[in-house]
mmCIF file of C-alpha atoms in Angstrom:
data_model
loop_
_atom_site.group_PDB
_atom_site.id
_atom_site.type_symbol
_atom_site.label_atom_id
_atom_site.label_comp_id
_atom_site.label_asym_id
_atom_site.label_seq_id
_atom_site.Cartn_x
_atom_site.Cartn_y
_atom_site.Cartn_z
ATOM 1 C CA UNK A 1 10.215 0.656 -1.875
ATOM 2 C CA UNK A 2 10.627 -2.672 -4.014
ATOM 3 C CA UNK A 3 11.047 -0.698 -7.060
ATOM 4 C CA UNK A 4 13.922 1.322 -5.437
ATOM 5 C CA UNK A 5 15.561 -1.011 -4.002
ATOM 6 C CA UNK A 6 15.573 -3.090 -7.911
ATOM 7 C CA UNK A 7 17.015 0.394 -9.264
ATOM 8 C CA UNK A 8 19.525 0.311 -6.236
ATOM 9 C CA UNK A 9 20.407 -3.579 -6.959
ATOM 10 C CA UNK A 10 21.224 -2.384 -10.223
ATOM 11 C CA UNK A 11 22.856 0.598 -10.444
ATOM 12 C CA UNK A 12 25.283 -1.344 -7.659
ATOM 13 C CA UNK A 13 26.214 -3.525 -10.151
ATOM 14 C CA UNK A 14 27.839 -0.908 -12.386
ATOM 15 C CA UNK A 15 31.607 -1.154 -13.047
ATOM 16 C CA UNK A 16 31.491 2.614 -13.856
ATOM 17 C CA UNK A 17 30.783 3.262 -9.916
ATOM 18 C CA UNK A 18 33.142 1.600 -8.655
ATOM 19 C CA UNK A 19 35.922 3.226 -10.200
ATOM 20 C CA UNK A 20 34.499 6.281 -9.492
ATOM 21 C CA UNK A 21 34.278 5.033 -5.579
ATOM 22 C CA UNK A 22 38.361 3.993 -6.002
ATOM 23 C CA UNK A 23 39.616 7.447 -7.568
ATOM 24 C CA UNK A 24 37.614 9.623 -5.033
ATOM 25 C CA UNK A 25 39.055 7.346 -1.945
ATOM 26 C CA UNK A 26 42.126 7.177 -2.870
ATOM 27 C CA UNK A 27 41.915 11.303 -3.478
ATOM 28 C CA UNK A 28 40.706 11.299 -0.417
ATOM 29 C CA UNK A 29 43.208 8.961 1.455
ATOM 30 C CA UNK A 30 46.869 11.305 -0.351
ATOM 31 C CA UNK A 31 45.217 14.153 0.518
ATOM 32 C CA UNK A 32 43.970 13.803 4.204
ATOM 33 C CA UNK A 33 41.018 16.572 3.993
ATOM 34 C CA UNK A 34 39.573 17.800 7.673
ATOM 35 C CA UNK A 35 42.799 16.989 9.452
ATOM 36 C CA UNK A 36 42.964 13.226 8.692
ATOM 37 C CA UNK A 37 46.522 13.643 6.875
ATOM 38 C CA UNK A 38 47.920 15.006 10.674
ATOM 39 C CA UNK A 39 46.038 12.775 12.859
ATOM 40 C CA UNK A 40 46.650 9.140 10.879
ATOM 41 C CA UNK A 41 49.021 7.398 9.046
ATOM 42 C CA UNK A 42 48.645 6.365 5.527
ATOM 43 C CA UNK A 43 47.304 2.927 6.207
ATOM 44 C CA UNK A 44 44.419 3.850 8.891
ATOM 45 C CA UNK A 45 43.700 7.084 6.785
ATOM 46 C CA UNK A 46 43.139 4.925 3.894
ATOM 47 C CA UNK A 47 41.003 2.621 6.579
ATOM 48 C CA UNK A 48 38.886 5.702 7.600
ATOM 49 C CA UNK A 49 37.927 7.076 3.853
ATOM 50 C CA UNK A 50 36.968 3.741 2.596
ATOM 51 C CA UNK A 51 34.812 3.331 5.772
ATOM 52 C CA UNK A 52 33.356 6.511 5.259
ATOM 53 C CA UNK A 53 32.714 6.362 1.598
ATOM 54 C CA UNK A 54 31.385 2.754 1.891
ATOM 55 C CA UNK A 55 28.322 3.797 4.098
ATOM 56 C CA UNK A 56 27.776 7.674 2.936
ATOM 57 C CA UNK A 57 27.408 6.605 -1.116
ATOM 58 C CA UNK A 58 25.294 3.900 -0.733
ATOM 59 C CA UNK A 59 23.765 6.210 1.736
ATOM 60 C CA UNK A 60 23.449 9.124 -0.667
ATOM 61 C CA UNK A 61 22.284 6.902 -3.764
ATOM 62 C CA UNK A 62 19.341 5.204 -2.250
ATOM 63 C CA UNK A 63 18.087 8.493 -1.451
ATOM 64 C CA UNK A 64 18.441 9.926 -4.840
ATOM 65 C CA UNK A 65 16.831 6.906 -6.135
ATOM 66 C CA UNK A 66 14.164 7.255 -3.515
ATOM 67 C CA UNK A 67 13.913 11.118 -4.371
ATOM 68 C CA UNK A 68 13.138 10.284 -8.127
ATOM 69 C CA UNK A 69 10.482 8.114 -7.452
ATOM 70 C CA UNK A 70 8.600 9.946 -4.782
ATOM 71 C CA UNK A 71 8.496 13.333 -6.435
ATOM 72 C CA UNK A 72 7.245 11.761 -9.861
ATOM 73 C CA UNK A 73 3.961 13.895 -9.809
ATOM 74 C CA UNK A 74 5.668 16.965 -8.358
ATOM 75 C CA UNK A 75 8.292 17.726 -11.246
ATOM 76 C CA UNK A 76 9.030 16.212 -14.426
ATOM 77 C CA UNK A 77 12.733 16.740 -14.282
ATOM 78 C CA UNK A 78 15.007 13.198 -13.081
ATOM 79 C CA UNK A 79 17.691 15.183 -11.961
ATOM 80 C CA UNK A 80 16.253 17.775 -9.687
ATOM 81 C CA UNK A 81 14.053 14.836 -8.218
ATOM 82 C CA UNK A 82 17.129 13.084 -7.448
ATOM 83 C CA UNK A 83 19.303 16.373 -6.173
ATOM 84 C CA UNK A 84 16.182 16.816 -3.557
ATOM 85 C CA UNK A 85 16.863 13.013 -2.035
ATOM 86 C CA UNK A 86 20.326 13.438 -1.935
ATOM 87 C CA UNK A 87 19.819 16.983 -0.006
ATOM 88 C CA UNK A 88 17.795 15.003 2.672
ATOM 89 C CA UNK A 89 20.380 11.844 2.806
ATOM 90 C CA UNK A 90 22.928 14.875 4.213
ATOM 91 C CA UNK A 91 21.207 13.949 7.439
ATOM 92 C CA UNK A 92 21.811 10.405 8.265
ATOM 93 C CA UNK A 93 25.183 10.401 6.437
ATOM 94 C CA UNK A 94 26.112 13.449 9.114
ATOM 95 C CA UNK A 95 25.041 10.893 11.713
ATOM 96 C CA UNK A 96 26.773 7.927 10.044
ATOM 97 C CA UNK A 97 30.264 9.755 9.999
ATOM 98 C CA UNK A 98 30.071 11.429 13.529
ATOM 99 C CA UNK A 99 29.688 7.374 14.298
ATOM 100 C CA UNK A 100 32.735 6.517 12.988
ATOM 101 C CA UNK A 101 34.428 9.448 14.354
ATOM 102 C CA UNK A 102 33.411 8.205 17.464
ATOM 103 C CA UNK A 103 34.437 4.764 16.577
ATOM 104 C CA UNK A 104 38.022 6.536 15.313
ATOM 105 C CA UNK A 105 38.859 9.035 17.737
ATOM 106 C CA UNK A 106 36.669 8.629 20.371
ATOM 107 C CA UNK A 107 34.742 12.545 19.653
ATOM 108 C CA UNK A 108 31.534 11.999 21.428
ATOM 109 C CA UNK A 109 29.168 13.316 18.791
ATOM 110 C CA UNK A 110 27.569 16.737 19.617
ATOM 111 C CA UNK A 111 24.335 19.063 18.391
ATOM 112 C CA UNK A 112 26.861 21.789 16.960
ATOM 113 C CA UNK A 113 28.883 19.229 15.595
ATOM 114 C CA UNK A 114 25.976 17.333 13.762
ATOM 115 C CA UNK A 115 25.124 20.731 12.543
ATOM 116 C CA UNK A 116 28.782 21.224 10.991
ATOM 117 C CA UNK A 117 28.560 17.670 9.375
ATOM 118 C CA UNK A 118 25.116 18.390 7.696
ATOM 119 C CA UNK A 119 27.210 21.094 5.930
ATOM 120 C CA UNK A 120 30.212 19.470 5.031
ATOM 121 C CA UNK A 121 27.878 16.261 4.243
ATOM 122 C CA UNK A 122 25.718 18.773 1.747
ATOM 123 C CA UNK A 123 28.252 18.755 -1.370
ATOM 124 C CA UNK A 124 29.798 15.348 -1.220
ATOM 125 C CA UNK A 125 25.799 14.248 -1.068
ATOM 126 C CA UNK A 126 25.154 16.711 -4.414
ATOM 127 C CA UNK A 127 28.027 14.960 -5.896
ATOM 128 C CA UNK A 128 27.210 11.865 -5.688
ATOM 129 C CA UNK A 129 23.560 12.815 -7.095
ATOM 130 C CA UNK A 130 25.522 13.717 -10.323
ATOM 131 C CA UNK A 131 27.527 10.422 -10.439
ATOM 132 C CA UNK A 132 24.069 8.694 -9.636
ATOM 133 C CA UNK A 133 22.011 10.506 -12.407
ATOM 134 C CA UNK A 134 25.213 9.874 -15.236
ATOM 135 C CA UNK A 135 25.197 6.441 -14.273
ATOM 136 C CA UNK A 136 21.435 6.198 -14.090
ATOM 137 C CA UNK A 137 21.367 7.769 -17.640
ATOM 138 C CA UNK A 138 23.148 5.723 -19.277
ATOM 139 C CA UNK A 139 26.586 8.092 -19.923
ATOM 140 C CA UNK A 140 23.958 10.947 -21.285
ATOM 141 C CA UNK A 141 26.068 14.183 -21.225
ATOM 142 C CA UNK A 142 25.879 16.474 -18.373
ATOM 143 C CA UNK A 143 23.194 19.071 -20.653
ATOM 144 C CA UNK A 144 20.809 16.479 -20.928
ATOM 145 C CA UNK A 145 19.468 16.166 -17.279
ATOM 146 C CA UNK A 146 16.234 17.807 -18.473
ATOM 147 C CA UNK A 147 13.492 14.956 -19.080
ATOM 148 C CA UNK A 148 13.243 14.942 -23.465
ATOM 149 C CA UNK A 149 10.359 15.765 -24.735
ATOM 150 C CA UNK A 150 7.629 13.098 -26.731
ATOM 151 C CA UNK A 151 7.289 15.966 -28.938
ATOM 152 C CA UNK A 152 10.752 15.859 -30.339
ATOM 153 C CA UNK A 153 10.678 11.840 -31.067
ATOM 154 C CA UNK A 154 10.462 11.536 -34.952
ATOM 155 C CA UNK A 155 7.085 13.073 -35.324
ATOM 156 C CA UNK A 156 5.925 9.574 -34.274
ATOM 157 C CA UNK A 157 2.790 9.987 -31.889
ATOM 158 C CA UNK A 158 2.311 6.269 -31.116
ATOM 159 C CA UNK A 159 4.847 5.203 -28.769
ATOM 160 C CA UNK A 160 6.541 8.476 -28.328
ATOM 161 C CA UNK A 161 6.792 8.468 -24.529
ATOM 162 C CA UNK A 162 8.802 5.367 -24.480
ATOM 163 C CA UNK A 163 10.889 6.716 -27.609
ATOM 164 C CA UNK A 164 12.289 9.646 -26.062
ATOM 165 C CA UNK A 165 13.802 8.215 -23.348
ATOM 166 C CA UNK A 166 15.831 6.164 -26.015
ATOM 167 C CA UNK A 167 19.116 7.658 -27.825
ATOM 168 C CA UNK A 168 17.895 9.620 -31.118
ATOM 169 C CA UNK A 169 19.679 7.283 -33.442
ATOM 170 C CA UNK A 170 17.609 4.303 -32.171
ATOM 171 C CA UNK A 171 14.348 6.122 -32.069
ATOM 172 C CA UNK A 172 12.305 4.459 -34.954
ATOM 173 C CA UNK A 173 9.429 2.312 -35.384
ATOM 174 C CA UNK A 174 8.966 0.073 -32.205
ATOM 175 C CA UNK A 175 8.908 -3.836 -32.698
ATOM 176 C CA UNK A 176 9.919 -5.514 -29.253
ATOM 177 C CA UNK A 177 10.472 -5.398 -25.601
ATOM 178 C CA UNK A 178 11.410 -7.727 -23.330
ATOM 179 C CA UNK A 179 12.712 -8.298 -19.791
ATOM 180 C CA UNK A 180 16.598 -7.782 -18.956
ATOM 181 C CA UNK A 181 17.107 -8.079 -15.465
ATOM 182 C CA UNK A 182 16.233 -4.766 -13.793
ATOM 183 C CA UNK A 183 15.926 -3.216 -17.305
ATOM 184 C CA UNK A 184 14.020 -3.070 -20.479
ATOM 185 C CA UNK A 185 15.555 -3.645 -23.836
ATOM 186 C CA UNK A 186 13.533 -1.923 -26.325
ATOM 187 C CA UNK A 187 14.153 -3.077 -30.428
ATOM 188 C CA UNK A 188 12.703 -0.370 -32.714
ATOM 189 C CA UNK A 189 13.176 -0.378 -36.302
ATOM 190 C CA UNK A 190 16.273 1.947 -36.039
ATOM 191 C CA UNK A 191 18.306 0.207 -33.241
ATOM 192 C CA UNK A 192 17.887 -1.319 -29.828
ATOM 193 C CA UNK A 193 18.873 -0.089 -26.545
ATOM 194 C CA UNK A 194 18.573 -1.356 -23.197
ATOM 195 C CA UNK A 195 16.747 1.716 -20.423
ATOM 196 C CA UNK A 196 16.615 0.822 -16.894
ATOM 197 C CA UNK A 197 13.016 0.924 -16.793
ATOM 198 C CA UNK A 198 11.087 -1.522 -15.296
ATOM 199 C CA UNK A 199 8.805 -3.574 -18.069
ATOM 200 C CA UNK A 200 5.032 -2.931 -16.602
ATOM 201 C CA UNK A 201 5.850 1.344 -17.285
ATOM 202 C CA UNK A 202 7.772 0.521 -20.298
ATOM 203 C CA UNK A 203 4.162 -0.696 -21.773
ATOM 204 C CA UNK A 204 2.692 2.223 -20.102
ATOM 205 C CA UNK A 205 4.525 4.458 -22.403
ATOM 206 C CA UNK A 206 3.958 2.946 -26.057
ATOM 207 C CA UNK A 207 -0.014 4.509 -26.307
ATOM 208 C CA UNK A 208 -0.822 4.141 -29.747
ATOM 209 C CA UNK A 209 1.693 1.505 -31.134
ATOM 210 C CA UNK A 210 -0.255 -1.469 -32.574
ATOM 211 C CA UNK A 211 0.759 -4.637 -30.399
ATOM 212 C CA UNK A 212 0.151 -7.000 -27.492
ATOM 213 C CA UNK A 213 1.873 -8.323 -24.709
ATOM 214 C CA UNK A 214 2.821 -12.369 -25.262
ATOM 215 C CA UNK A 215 4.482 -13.022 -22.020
ATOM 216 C CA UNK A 216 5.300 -11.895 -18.881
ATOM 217 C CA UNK A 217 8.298 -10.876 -19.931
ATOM 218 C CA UNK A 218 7.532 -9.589 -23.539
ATOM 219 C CA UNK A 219 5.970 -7.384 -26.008
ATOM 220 C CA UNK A 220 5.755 -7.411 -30.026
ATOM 221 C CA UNK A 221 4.199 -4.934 -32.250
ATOM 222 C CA UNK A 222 1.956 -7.193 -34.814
ATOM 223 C CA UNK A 223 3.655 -5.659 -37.812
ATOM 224 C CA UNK A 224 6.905 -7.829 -36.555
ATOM 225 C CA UNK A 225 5.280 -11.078 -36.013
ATOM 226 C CA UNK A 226 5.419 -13.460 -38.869
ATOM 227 C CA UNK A 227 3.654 -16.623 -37.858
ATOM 228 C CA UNK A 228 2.565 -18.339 -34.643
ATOM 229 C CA UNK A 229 3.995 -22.130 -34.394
ATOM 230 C CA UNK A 230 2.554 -24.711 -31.475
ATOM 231 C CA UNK A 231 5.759 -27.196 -30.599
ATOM 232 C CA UNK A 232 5.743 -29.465 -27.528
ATOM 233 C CA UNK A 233 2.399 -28.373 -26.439
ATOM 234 C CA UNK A 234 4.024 -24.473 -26.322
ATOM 235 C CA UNK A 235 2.969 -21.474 -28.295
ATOM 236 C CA UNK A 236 5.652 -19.885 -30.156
ATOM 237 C CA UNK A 237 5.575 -16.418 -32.174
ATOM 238 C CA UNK A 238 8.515 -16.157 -35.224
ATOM 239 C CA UNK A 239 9.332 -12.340 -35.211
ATOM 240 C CA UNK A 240 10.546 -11.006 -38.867
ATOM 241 C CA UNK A 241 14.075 -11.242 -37.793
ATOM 242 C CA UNK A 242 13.433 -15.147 -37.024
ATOM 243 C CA UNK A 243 13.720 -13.942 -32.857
ATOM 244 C CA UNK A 244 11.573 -17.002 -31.305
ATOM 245 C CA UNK A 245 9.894 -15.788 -28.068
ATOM 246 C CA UNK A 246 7.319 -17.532 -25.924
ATOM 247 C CA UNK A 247 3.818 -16.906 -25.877
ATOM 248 C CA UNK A 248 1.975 -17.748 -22.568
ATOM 249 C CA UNK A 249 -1.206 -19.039 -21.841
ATOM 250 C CA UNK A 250 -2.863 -15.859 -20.313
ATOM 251 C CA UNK A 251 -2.404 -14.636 -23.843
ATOM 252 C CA UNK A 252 -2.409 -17.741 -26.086
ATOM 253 C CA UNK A 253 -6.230 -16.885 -27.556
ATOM 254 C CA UNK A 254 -5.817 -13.334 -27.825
ATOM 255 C CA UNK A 255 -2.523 -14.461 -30.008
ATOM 256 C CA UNK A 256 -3.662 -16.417 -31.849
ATOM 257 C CA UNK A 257 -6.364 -13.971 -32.654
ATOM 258 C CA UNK A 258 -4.776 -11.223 -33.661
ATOM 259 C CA UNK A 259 -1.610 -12.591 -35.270
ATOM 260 C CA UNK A 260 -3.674 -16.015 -36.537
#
């Protein structure tokens, strides 16, 4: 649940959604779909879309998000994971709008008519998936909604589960990862990108790749790490680039162990 609701936090914060959630309610609002363009005026059909639309895609995302999590184990594939949750979130969005119909034009809400909304729900629910998974993925194009492969990453066995979820022109040797927010931003020797991942399975996917964790909030491959320098009664590692990043206590000895 925490985990989702980080992803959800996130993915909220994305310009790129919110213009999407403009163009389709203003589509919606010129042309008055399910007899909305008879029955209001511009203003109050423009009221009732951007009602609508403001519960049923928050609605519809936290469910795909939700989806992809809980069906982890039973397929590999993000985007069918996600389609599944947004199937089930044509339920309560039904419910949601029959509300506000309620609210709008006093129709009491019926079985038959819950039934009908499930249906008509369905696609704008699927839809949304799609704008959830592009978003999610970082603007990947529409043909890559199949999980990539470790094989395919370089030839590179150490660290190649982490790797492939990276672009292939940043998929290199891997050197650092630290904490952004909700995301990851992973430095290899080819690039950097930043994957909303959250940091503890970010180090579950780099098997192989010689390095420790320094901080809560950071990894380093030892190839990368210069020197360690002590300052103000704080641990410091110099990467090869001159990055500075903090070394903790929990891992000061093992540190200053490995990287002397």
């Amino acid at each position: 649940m925490q985990s989702t609701l980080r992803e959800m936090q996130a993915f909220l914060r994305l310009r790129n959604l919110w213009i999407t959630f403009a163009a389709v309610v203003l589509l919606f609002t010129v042309t008055g779909p399910f007899g909305t363009y008879e029955h209001l005026r511009a203003l109050p059909r423009f009221a009732y879309w951007f009602t609508v639309h403001a519960l049923a895609w928050p609605t519809a995302i936290a469910f795909s998000i939700a989806g992809n999590r809980l069906l982890e184990r039973l397929t590999p594939y993000m985007f069918m994971r996600m389609m599944t949750g947004a199937a089930v979130a044509a339920l309560p969005i039904a419910a949601l709008v029959k509300l506000i119909d309620y609210a709008w034009f006093a129709t009491p809400p019926t079985l038959a008519g819950m039934a009908g909304g499930v249906l008509s729900s369905l696609p704008l629910c699927l839809i949304f998936c799609v704008i959830s998974y592009m978003t999610l993925a970082n603007g990947k194009a529409a043909a890559d909604f199949e999980r990539p492969q470790p094989a395919a990453v370089d030839s590179q066995p150490p660290g190649a589960r982490l790797l492939a979820r990276l672009k292939p022109q940043n998929r290199g040797t891997l050197l650092h990862l630290s904490v952004q927010d909700h995301y990851t931003h992973v430095r290899t020797s080819r690039g950097s990108e930043l994957i909303l991942l959250r940091f503890s399975d970010a180090l579950r996917e780099i098997d192989g790749v010689d390095g420790m964790q320094v901080h809560r909030s950071h990894w380093v491959a030892t190839a990368f790490v210069a020197r360690l320098e002590r300052g103000d009664g704080k641990l410091t590692a110099i990467l090869e680039d001159g990055t500075e990043i903090p070394v903790s206590r929990t891992y000061a000895a093992q540190a200053r162990a490995r990287f002397g």
